[in-house]
Short mmCIF file of C-alpha atoms in Angstrom, two decimals:
data_model
loop_
_atom_site.label_atom_id
_atom_site.label_comp_id
_atom_site.label_asym_id
_atom_site.label_seq_id
_atom_site.Cartn_x
_atom_site.Cartn_y
_atom_site.Cartn_z
CA MET A 4 106.10 114.02 94.01
CA LYS A 5 106.93 117.61 94.66
CA LYS A 6 109.05 119.06 91.89
CA GLY A 7 111.04 121.78 93.85
CA LYS A 8 114.26 123.52 93.06
CA VAL A 9 117.23 121.30 93.64
CA LYS A 10 119.72 122.71 96.01
CA VAL A 11 123.24 121.37 96.47
CA TYR A 12 124.63 121.22 100.10
CA ASP A 13 128.20 121.18 100.93
CA LYS A 14 129.19 118.46 103.44
CA ARG A 15 130.17 121.01 106.25
CA THR A 16 126.66 122.43 105.99
CA LEU A 17 125.10 119.00 106.24
CA GLU A 18 127.24 118.09 109.20
CA ILE A 19 125.88 121.30 111.12
CA ILE A 20 122.30 120.54 110.23
CA LEU A 21 122.46 116.86 111.22
CA THR A 22 124.47 117.66 114.43
CA ASP A 23 121.61 120.04 115.33
CA GLN A 24 119.19 117.44 114.82
CA ARG A 25 120.92 114.96 116.96
CA GLU A 26 121.05 117.32 119.85
CA GLU A 27 117.16 118.13 119.26
CA LEU A 28 116.66 114.06 119.19
CA GLU A 29 118.68 113.64 122.42
CA ALA A 30 116.60 116.31 124.13
CA LYS A 31 113.60 114.09 123.95
CA SER A 32 115.22 111.84 126.58
CA SER A 33 114.03 114.16 129.29
CA GLU A 34 110.37 114.18 128.01
CA VAL A 35 107.59 111.96 129.26
CA PHE A 36 105.69 109.98 126.64
CA CYS A 37 102.94 107.54 126.70
CA LYS A 38 103.35 104.07 125.17
CA ARG A 39 101.29 103.77 122.10
CA LYS A 40 100.03 100.40 120.82
CA GLU A 41 101.27 100.98 117.36
CA GLN A 42 104.88 100.68 118.71
CA THR A 43 104.27 96.90 118.95
CA LEU A 44 103.77 96.79 115.30
CA ILE A 45 107.19 98.22 114.49
CA ASP A 46 109.53 95.12 114.05
CA LEU A 47 113.17 96.28 114.22
CA LYS A 48 114.44 92.62 113.69
CA SER A 49 112.76 92.59 110.28
CA SER A 50 114.84 93.15 107.01
CA GLN A 51 111.87 95.12 105.79
CA ALA A 52 111.73 98.96 106.00
CA GLN A 53 109.38 99.90 108.86
CA VAL A 54 107.21 102.85 107.41
CA VAL A 55 105.08 104.80 109.93
CA ILE A 56 102.49 107.02 108.04
CA GLY A 57 99.92 109.46 109.27
CA VAL A 58 98.94 113.12 109.64
CA ARG A 59 101.44 115.84 110.47
CA ARG A 60 102.13 116.28 114.23
CA SER A 61 100.41 112.98 115.21
CA GLY A 62 103.62 111.72 116.98
CA LYS A 63 105.21 109.53 114.11
CA SER A 64 108.77 110.62 114.96
CA THR A 65 108.31 110.08 118.77
CA LEU A 66 106.72 106.66 118.09
CA CYS A 67 109.82 105.66 116.16
CA TYR A 68 112.14 107.33 118.68
CA GLN A 69 110.67 105.27 121.54
CA ALA A 70 110.80 102.05 119.59
CA LEU A 71 114.48 102.59 118.77
CA GLN A 72 115.37 103.67 122.25
CA ASP A 73 113.49 100.94 123.88
CA ALA A 74 115.44 98.41 121.67
CA GLY A 75 118.68 99.79 122.77
CA VAL A 76 120.12 99.61 119.10
CA LYS A 77 122.60 101.94 117.46
CA TYR A 78 120.90 104.27 115.07
CA ALA A 79 121.35 107.50 113.17
CA TYR A 80 118.70 110.20 112.45
CA ALA A 81 117.89 112.56 109.71
CA ASP A 82 114.79 114.86 109.53
CA PHE A 83 114.11 115.98 105.95
CA ASP A 84 111.27 118.24 107.03
CA ASP A 85 113.99 120.56 108.18
CA GLU A 86 113.59 123.76 106.21
CA ARG A 87 117.40 123.93 105.89
CA LEU A 88 117.28 120.75 103.79
CA GLU A 89 114.63 121.91 101.43
CA GLY A 90 115.39 121.04 97.90
CA LEU A 91 117.91 118.31 98.84
CA SER A 92 118.37 115.96 95.94
CA SER A 93 118.54 112.21 96.26
CA ASP A 94 122.15 112.42 94.77
CA GLN A 95 123.15 113.82 98.10
CA LEU A 96 121.67 111.23 100.32
CA ASN A 97 125.01 109.39 100.16
CA ASP A 98 126.59 112.49 101.48
CA VAL A 99 124.07 112.63 104.25
CA LEU A 100 124.89 108.95 105.09
CA GLU A 101 128.56 109.80 105.13
CA ILE A 102 127.86 112.72 107.63
CA LEU A 103 125.74 110.55 109.77
CA TYR A 104 128.60 108.04 110.25
CA LYS A 105 130.74 110.97 111.22
CA VAL A 106 128.11 112.25 113.76
CA TYR A 107 127.03 109.05 115.12
CA GLY A 108 129.87 106.58 114.69
CA ASP A 109 129.03 103.11 113.51
CA PHE A 110 125.27 102.06 113.38
CA ASN A 111 123.10 99.54 111.80
CA TYR A 112 119.74 101.41 111.95
CA LEU A 113 118.75 104.43 109.95
CA PHE A 114 115.83 106.58 111.01
CA LEU A 115 114.59 108.80 108.18
CA ASP A 116 111.88 111.38 109.26
CA GLU A 117 109.55 112.68 106.47
CA ILE A 118 111.65 111.12 103.82
CA GLN A 119 109.18 111.79 100.94
CA ASN A 120 110.31 115.30 100.95
CA VAL A 121 113.49 114.05 98.89
CA GLU A 122 112.50 112.99 95.34
CA GLY A 123 113.76 109.64 94.44
CA TRP A 124 114.34 108.56 98.13
CA HIS A 125 113.24 105.06 97.41
CA LEU A 126 116.32 104.25 95.50
CA PHE A 127 118.47 105.12 98.41
CA VAL A 128 116.29 103.23 100.77
CA ASN A 129 116.39 100.24 98.55
CA ARG A 130 120.12 100.31 98.50
CA MET A 131 120.32 100.48 102.26
CA LEU A 132 118.09 97.47 102.50
CA ARG A 133 120.26 95.61 100.12
CA LYS A 134 123.23 96.55 102.28
CA LYS A 135 121.39 94.91 105.39
CA MET A 136 120.84 98.23 107.02
CA HIS A 137 117.58 98.40 109.10
CA VAL A 138 115.60 101.31 107.96
CA VAL A 139 112.63 103.12 109.91
CA ILE A 140 110.76 105.80 107.94
CA THR A 141 108.09 108.35 108.69
CA GLY A 142 105.86 110.14 106.18
CA SER A 143 102.86 112.33 106.03
CA ASN A 144 101.61 111.44 102.50
CA ALA A 145 100.08 107.99 101.87
CA LYS A 146 100.14 108.16 98.00
CA LEU A 147 103.92 109.05 97.88
CA LEU A 148 104.97 106.64 100.34
CA SER A 149 102.77 103.73 99.69
CA GLY A 150 102.86 104.25 95.83
CA GLU A 151 106.74 104.32 95.66
CA LEU A 152 107.07 101.35 98.29
CA ALA A 153 104.70 99.25 96.15
CA THR A 154 106.53 100.07 92.89
CA HIS A 155 110.24 100.08 94.12
CA LEU A 156 110.27 98.18 97.50
CA SER A 157 107.69 95.50 96.86
CA GLY A 158 107.72 93.04 99.62
CA ARG A 159 110.47 94.95 101.48
CA SER A 160 108.39 97.35 103.55
CA LYS A 161 105.91 97.26 106.28
CA GLU A 162 103.51 100.20 106.67
CA ILE A 163 102.05 101.25 110.15
CA SER A 164 99.33 103.84 110.31
CA LEU A 165 99.37 106.43 113.22
CA TYR A 166 96.52 108.71 114.17
CA PRO A 167 96.39 111.39 116.93
CA LEU A 168 96.14 110.20 120.44
CA SER A 169 93.31 107.91 121.47
CA PHE A 170 91.30 108.69 124.61
CA GLY A 171 93.12 106.09 126.48
CA GLU A 172 96.52 107.63 125.56
CA TYR A 173 94.95 111.06 126.50
CA CYS A 174 94.12 109.69 129.93
CA VAL A 175 97.71 108.42 130.33
CA LEU A 176 98.99 111.90 129.60
CA THR A 177 96.46 113.52 131.97
CA ASN A 178 97.15 111.04 134.69
CA THR A 179 93.48 109.99 134.62
CA ASP A 180 92.56 106.65 136.43
CA THR A 181 91.04 104.31 133.81
CA LYS A 182 90.65 101.33 136.13
CA THR A 183 89.10 102.22 139.43
CA ARG A 184 85.29 101.59 139.62
CA SER A 185 84.27 104.42 141.91
CA THR A 186 82.06 107.52 141.67
CA LYS A 187 85.00 109.73 142.04
CA ALA A 188 87.12 107.88 139.36
CA GLU A 189 84.20 107.71 137.09
CA ALA A 190 83.59 111.62 137.39
CA PHE A 191 87.15 112.24 136.57
CA ARG A 192 86.98 109.86 133.41
CA ARG A 193 83.97 111.92 132.24
CA GLU A 194 85.79 115.18 132.84
CA ALA A 195 88.67 113.91 130.83
CA PHE A 196 86.49 112.80 128.00
CA ASP A 197 84.91 116.23 127.87
CA GLY A 198 88.45 117.65 127.58
CA TYR A 199 89.38 115.15 124.84
CA MET A 200 86.20 115.85 122.84
CA LYS A 201 87.03 119.60 122.88
CA GLN A 202 90.81 119.32 122.42
CA GLY A 203 91.39 116.29 120.35
CA GLY A 204 94.38 114.10 120.18
CA PHE A 205 97.31 116.09 118.77
CA PRO A 206 100.14 115.62 121.43
CA GLU A 207 101.52 119.03 121.05
CA LEU A 208 98.22 120.61 122.12
CA PHE A 209 98.81 119.69 125.70
CA ASP A 210 101.61 122.31 125.93
CA ILE A 211 100.03 125.08 123.84
CA SER A 212 97.78 127.87 125.27
CA ASP A 213 96.39 129.15 121.97
CA LYS A 214 95.23 125.98 120.55
CA SER A 215 93.36 127.60 117.55
CA VAL A 216 96.39 129.18 116.25
CA TYR A 217 98.29 125.87 116.35
CA VAL A 218 95.44 123.96 114.59
CA LYS A 219 95.07 126.79 111.98
CA GLY A 220 98.73 126.73 111.29
CA LEU A 221 98.72 122.81 111.01
CA VAL A 222 95.87 122.84 108.51
CA ASP A 223 97.43 125.49 106.53
CA ASN A 224 100.68 123.86 106.35
CA ILE A 225 99.09 120.52 105.14
CA LEU A 226 97.01 122.44 102.51
CA LYS A 227 99.83 124.63 101.20
CA ARG A 228 102.95 122.49 101.61
CA ASP A 229 101.71 118.96 101.53
CA ILE A 230 99.03 119.43 98.72
CA GLU A 231 99.32 122.74 96.88
CA GLU A 232 103.03 122.70 96.23
CA ARG A 233 103.45 119.10 95.80
CA TYR A 234 100.50 118.56 93.37
CA LYS A 235 100.79 121.99 91.65
CA ILE A 236 97.10 122.88 92.43
CA SER A 237 95.87 125.43 89.97
CA TYR A 238 92.82 126.67 91.91
CA LYS A 239 94.34 127.38 95.17
CA ALA A 240 91.75 129.55 96.75
CA GLN A 241 88.87 127.35 95.59
CA PHE A 242 90.72 124.25 96.74
CA GLU A 243 91.20 125.71 100.18
CA LYS A 244 87.61 126.74 100.38
CA MET A 245 86.54 123.27 99.46
CA ALA A 246 88.82 121.79 102.09
CA HIS A 247 87.56 123.93 104.88
CA HIS A 248 83.91 123.37 103.83
CA LEU A 249 84.52 119.57 104.10
CA LEU A 250 85.97 119.93 107.38
CA ASN A 251 83.02 122.19 108.52
CA ILE A 252 80.36 119.78 107.33
CA SER A 253 82.16 116.31 108.33
CA PRO A 254 81.06 113.77 108.95
CA ALA A 255 79.15 113.81 105.64
CA THR A 256 79.00 112.02 102.31
CA TYR A 257 80.13 114.09 99.28
CA SER A 258 79.41 114.25 95.60
CA ALA A 259 82.37 115.16 93.32
CA THR A 260 79.73 116.76 90.94
CA ASP A 261 78.27 118.85 93.55
CA LEU A 262 81.68 120.10 94.78
CA SER A 263 82.73 120.98 91.15
CA ASP A 264 79.52 122.94 90.75
CA GLU A 265 79.89 124.78 94.20
CA PHE A 266 83.64 125.65 93.84
CA HIS A 267 83.61 126.26 90.06
CA PHE A 268 86.09 123.54 89.14
CA LYS A 269 86.44 122.59 85.51
CA SER A 270 85.15 119.11 86.15
CA GLU A 271 84.19 116.48 88.86
CA HIS A 272 87.47 114.78 88.19
CA THR A 273 89.30 117.88 89.52
CA SER A 274 87.22 117.92 92.72
CA ALA A 275 87.51 114.07 93.11
CA ASN A 276 91.32 114.47 92.82
CA TYR A 277 91.43 117.30 95.44
CA VAL A 278 89.53 115.15 97.83
CA GLY A 279 91.88 112.40 97.09
CA TYR A 280 94.80 114.76 97.98
CA LEU A 281 93.13 115.72 101.36
CA LYS A 282 92.85 111.98 102.16
CA GLN A 283 96.40 111.24 101.08
CA ALA A 284 97.64 113.97 103.49
CA TYR A 285 95.43 112.29 106.18
CA LEU A 286 93.37 115.45 106.76
CA LEU A 287 90.27 113.65 106.02
CA LEU A 288 89.43 109.90 106.37
CA GLY A 289 87.05 108.21 104.05
CA LEU A 290 84.48 105.58 104.96
CA GLN A 291 82.81 103.53 102.22
CA LYS A 292 79.05 102.22 102.18
CA TYR A 293 78.32 98.77 103.30
CA SER A 294 77.24 96.63 100.46
CA GLN A 295 77.84 93.20 99.17
CA LYS A 296 78.39 94.75 95.79
CA SER A 297 81.75 95.99 95.04
CA LYS A 298 80.57 98.74 92.79
CA ALA A 299 78.15 100.15 95.43
CA ARG A 300 81.01 100.47 97.81
CA THR A 301 82.87 102.97 95.44
CA VAL A 302 80.23 105.64 95.52
CA GLY A 303 78.73 107.70 98.29
CA GLU A 304 81.91 107.95 100.33
CA LYS A 305 81.55 109.47 103.79
CA LEU A 306 84.28 111.85 105.01
CA TYR A 307 85.60 112.59 108.54
CA ALA A 308 88.10 114.91 109.96
CA VAL A 309 91.26 113.11 111.23
CA ASP A 310 90.78 114.65 114.52
CA VAL A 311 88.05 116.71 116.30
CA ALA A 312 90.41 119.64 116.71
CA MET A 313 90.30 120.02 112.90
CA MET A 314 86.58 120.48 113.07
CA ASP A 315 86.29 123.83 114.90
CA GLN A 316 89.79 125.12 115.76
CA ARG A 317 89.97 127.05 112.56
CA ASP A 318 88.66 130.36 111.18
CA ASN A 319 84.97 130.36 110.19
CA ALA A 320 84.35 126.87 111.45
CA PHE A 321 80.93 126.23 113.01
CA SER A 322 80.76 122.33 113.37
CA GLY A 323 82.33 122.29 116.73
CA ASP A 324 78.93 123.22 118.15
CA ASN A 325 77.54 119.96 117.09
CA LEU A 326 78.50 117.53 119.82
CA GLY A 327 76.84 114.53 117.92
CA TRP A 328 79.14 115.10 114.96
CA ARG A 329 82.28 115.39 117.30
CA LEU A 330 81.13 112.25 119.14
CA GLU A 331 80.77 110.26 115.89
CA THR A 332 84.05 111.38 114.64
CA ILE A 333 85.80 110.24 117.81
CA VAL A 334 84.20 106.77 117.33
CA MET A 335 85.16 106.68 113.54
CA ILE A 336 88.91 107.42 114.37
CA HIS A 337 88.85 104.94 117.21
CA LEU A 338 87.40 102.34 115.02
CA VAL A 339 89.77 102.89 112.04
CA ARG A 340 92.73 102.60 114.54
CA ARG A 341 91.31 99.36 116.07
CA CYS A 342 90.38 97.83 112.81
CA LYS A 343 93.89 98.58 111.45
CA LEU A 344 95.42 96.74 114.35
CA GLU A 345 92.97 93.84 114.22
CA GLY A 346 92.60 93.38 110.46
CA LEU A 347 89.09 94.48 110.26
CA ASP A 348 87.12 96.62 107.91
CA VAL A 349 84.65 99.37 108.82
CA TYR A 350 81.82 100.65 106.80
CA TYR A 351 78.62 102.75 107.09
CA TYR A 352 75.21 101.55 106.12
CA ARG A 353 72.44 103.68 104.62
CA GLU A 354 69.24 103.29 102.59
CA LYS A 355 65.92 105.13 102.47
CA SER A 356 64.29 103.64 105.41
CA GLY A 357 67.24 104.30 107.61
CA GLU A 358 70.92 104.17 108.39
CA CYS A 359 73.59 102.87 110.72
CA ASP A 360 76.79 104.71 111.48
CA PHE A 361 79.18 101.90 111.50
CA VAL A 362 79.30 98.27 110.32
CA ILE A 363 82.53 96.36 111.32
CA CYS A 364 83.52 93.29 109.25
CA ARG A 365 86.03 90.55 109.15
CA GLY A 366 86.24 89.71 105.47
CA ASN A 367 82.56 89.66 104.12
CA LYS A 368 81.16 88.89 107.48
CA ALA A 369 79.72 91.57 109.74
CA ILE A 370 80.71 91.19 113.30
CA GLN A 371 79.17 94.33 114.82
CA ALA A 372 76.90 97.23 114.10
CA ILE A 373 77.39 100.57 115.88
CA GLN A 374 75.22 103.67 116.24
CA VAL A 375 76.34 106.97 117.64
CA SER A 376 74.19 109.52 119.23
CA TYR A 377 75.02 112.17 121.78
CA GLY A 378 71.72 111.85 123.70
CA ILE A 379 68.69 109.65 123.36
CA SER A 380 66.51 111.27 125.99
CA LYS A 381 64.08 112.36 123.35
CA GLU A 382 61.82 109.55 122.23
CA LYS A 383 62.03 110.43 118.63
CA THR A 384 65.85 110.31 118.59
CA ARG A 385 65.83 107.14 120.49
CA LYS A 386 63.49 105.37 118.10
CA ARG A 387 65.52 106.49 115.16
CA GLU A 388 68.89 105.22 116.56
CA LEU A 389 67.50 101.90 117.51
CA LYS A 390 65.74 101.47 114.31
CA GLY A 391 68.92 101.98 112.38
CA LEU A 392 70.60 99.21 114.48
CA CYS A 393 67.64 96.99 113.96
CA LEU A 394 67.91 97.66 110.04
CA ALA A 395 71.59 97.01 110.09
CA ALA A 396 70.94 93.51 111.88
CA SER A 397 68.40 92.60 109.36
CA VAL A 398 70.59 93.35 106.27
CA THR A 399 73.93 92.01 107.71
CA LYS A 400 72.57 89.19 109.78
CA CYS A 401 74.69 90.53 112.65
CA GLU A 402 73.28 90.66 116.27
CA ASN A 403 76.15 92.39 117.92
CA LEU A 404 74.49 95.63 118.15
CA LEU A 405 75.72 98.71 120.17
CA LEU A 406 74.43 102.23 120.67
CA LEU A 407 77.07 104.79 121.83
CA THR A 408 76.07 107.84 123.49
CA ASP A 409 77.64 110.59 125.66
CA HIS A 410 76.44 109.08 129.17
CA GLU A 411 73.49 106.68 128.85
CA SER A 412 73.88 103.04 129.70
CA GLU A 413 71.37 100.11 129.60
CA GLU A 414 70.42 97.08 127.56
CA VAL A 415 67.25 96.98 125.60
CA ASN A 416 65.40 94.45 123.29
CA VAL A 417 63.83 95.90 120.15
CA ASP A 418 61.86 93.75 117.83
CA GLY A 419 63.79 90.74 119.02
CA HIS A 420 67.21 92.36 118.72
CA ASN A 421 69.24 92.91 121.81
CA ILE A 422 70.95 96.16 121.91
CA LYS A 423 73.55 97.43 124.34
CA ILE A 424 73.71 101.12 125.10
CA GLN A 425 77.02 102.44 126.34
CA PRO A 426 78.90 105.85 127.06
CA VAL A 427 81.54 106.34 124.33
CA TYR A 428 84.31 107.12 126.97
CA GLU A 429 83.68 103.77 128.42
CA TRP A 430 83.79 101.97 125.28
CA CYS A 431 86.99 103.70 124.11
CA LEU A 432 88.80 102.46 127.17
CA GLU A 433 87.88 98.87 126.54
CA TYR A 434 90.21 99.16 123.53
CA MET A 435 92.82 101.47 124.79
CA GLY A 436 95.38 102.51 122.07
#
């Protein structure tokens, strides 16, 4: 937890801030949003705190706002990511509650945005739950929220993960037809996917012309505010170089020892901790190796950027030129979102004789193997990708095999294995959200 300087706020100042925040929230009523599938996971009738966690600017606040508005309940709102509330102590959360009653009148739902910025927040939330208040929370740090929820609100919270917009949601916001089967509609969907693969899924990027400045600022904010300040990082320059390096080379497996040597950390534990912080802040997503052995799944983790915008919309970033990496990252994020919703697990498979990008499991049973390649027109590439799927089928005993590409579509049989080849954009729309 961030150990910042505690600041005491008088009630009049709190009233001004919270009134301003109400006006900002009410201004959302004139905006147009797309319905996100994660909204169905928010249970406003539950006595549990509903906790929405994800990377900064992914739309967590908007998701909760839509859920509360659609339900027509009386609620109050406080945003603790407001710089005017920096240093607020948990002792003053009751003052915040008092002012909220003054600003909103009576209510039975409490919407607390980026609550992890207040040290000791969980004690206040626990008290609100005991008083039968319905609580909706957002946060941008998995460790702080999840760890404290598990410790102090055991069994009294429900976590919902939110990621940047899916391709289906991107189509909704760009008014792209996802249903009609015509040459024209198909062309527009392909055009939309090209835009999505370049821009990514952060909602605010739709209204910003200089997208690289926005993404650079977002990454810097996550590194400095969510990680360096909160965890008191000693080697700030090396840490930032390592973070940008991992974003540049993702998707890729990493070695804590190699990172420690390359960036001159004192030990591999330091580099492992730093990678952990990047994952907890949702800047990076980790994928474990498929294996029936638990120990084997704990080594050789593969890292992905949380959105393709993070891969190239930064200073000195080159990975955006690799369309294969971008395509694989889109598939990974889509799979993680889908698996969260459906209670599935996703892994990658690799051994000396070949590899398969993704193995989806229900419990200990593999239900699908997926390979991703931007193009398979070259015979060498085609053979390699199909071989990886056949290898995964042999190891996992799963015959639901899929090769995702940018545009190819067919069905083939290789060594007795039936393999479907399908464009990524088409596959994404089969699981919109």
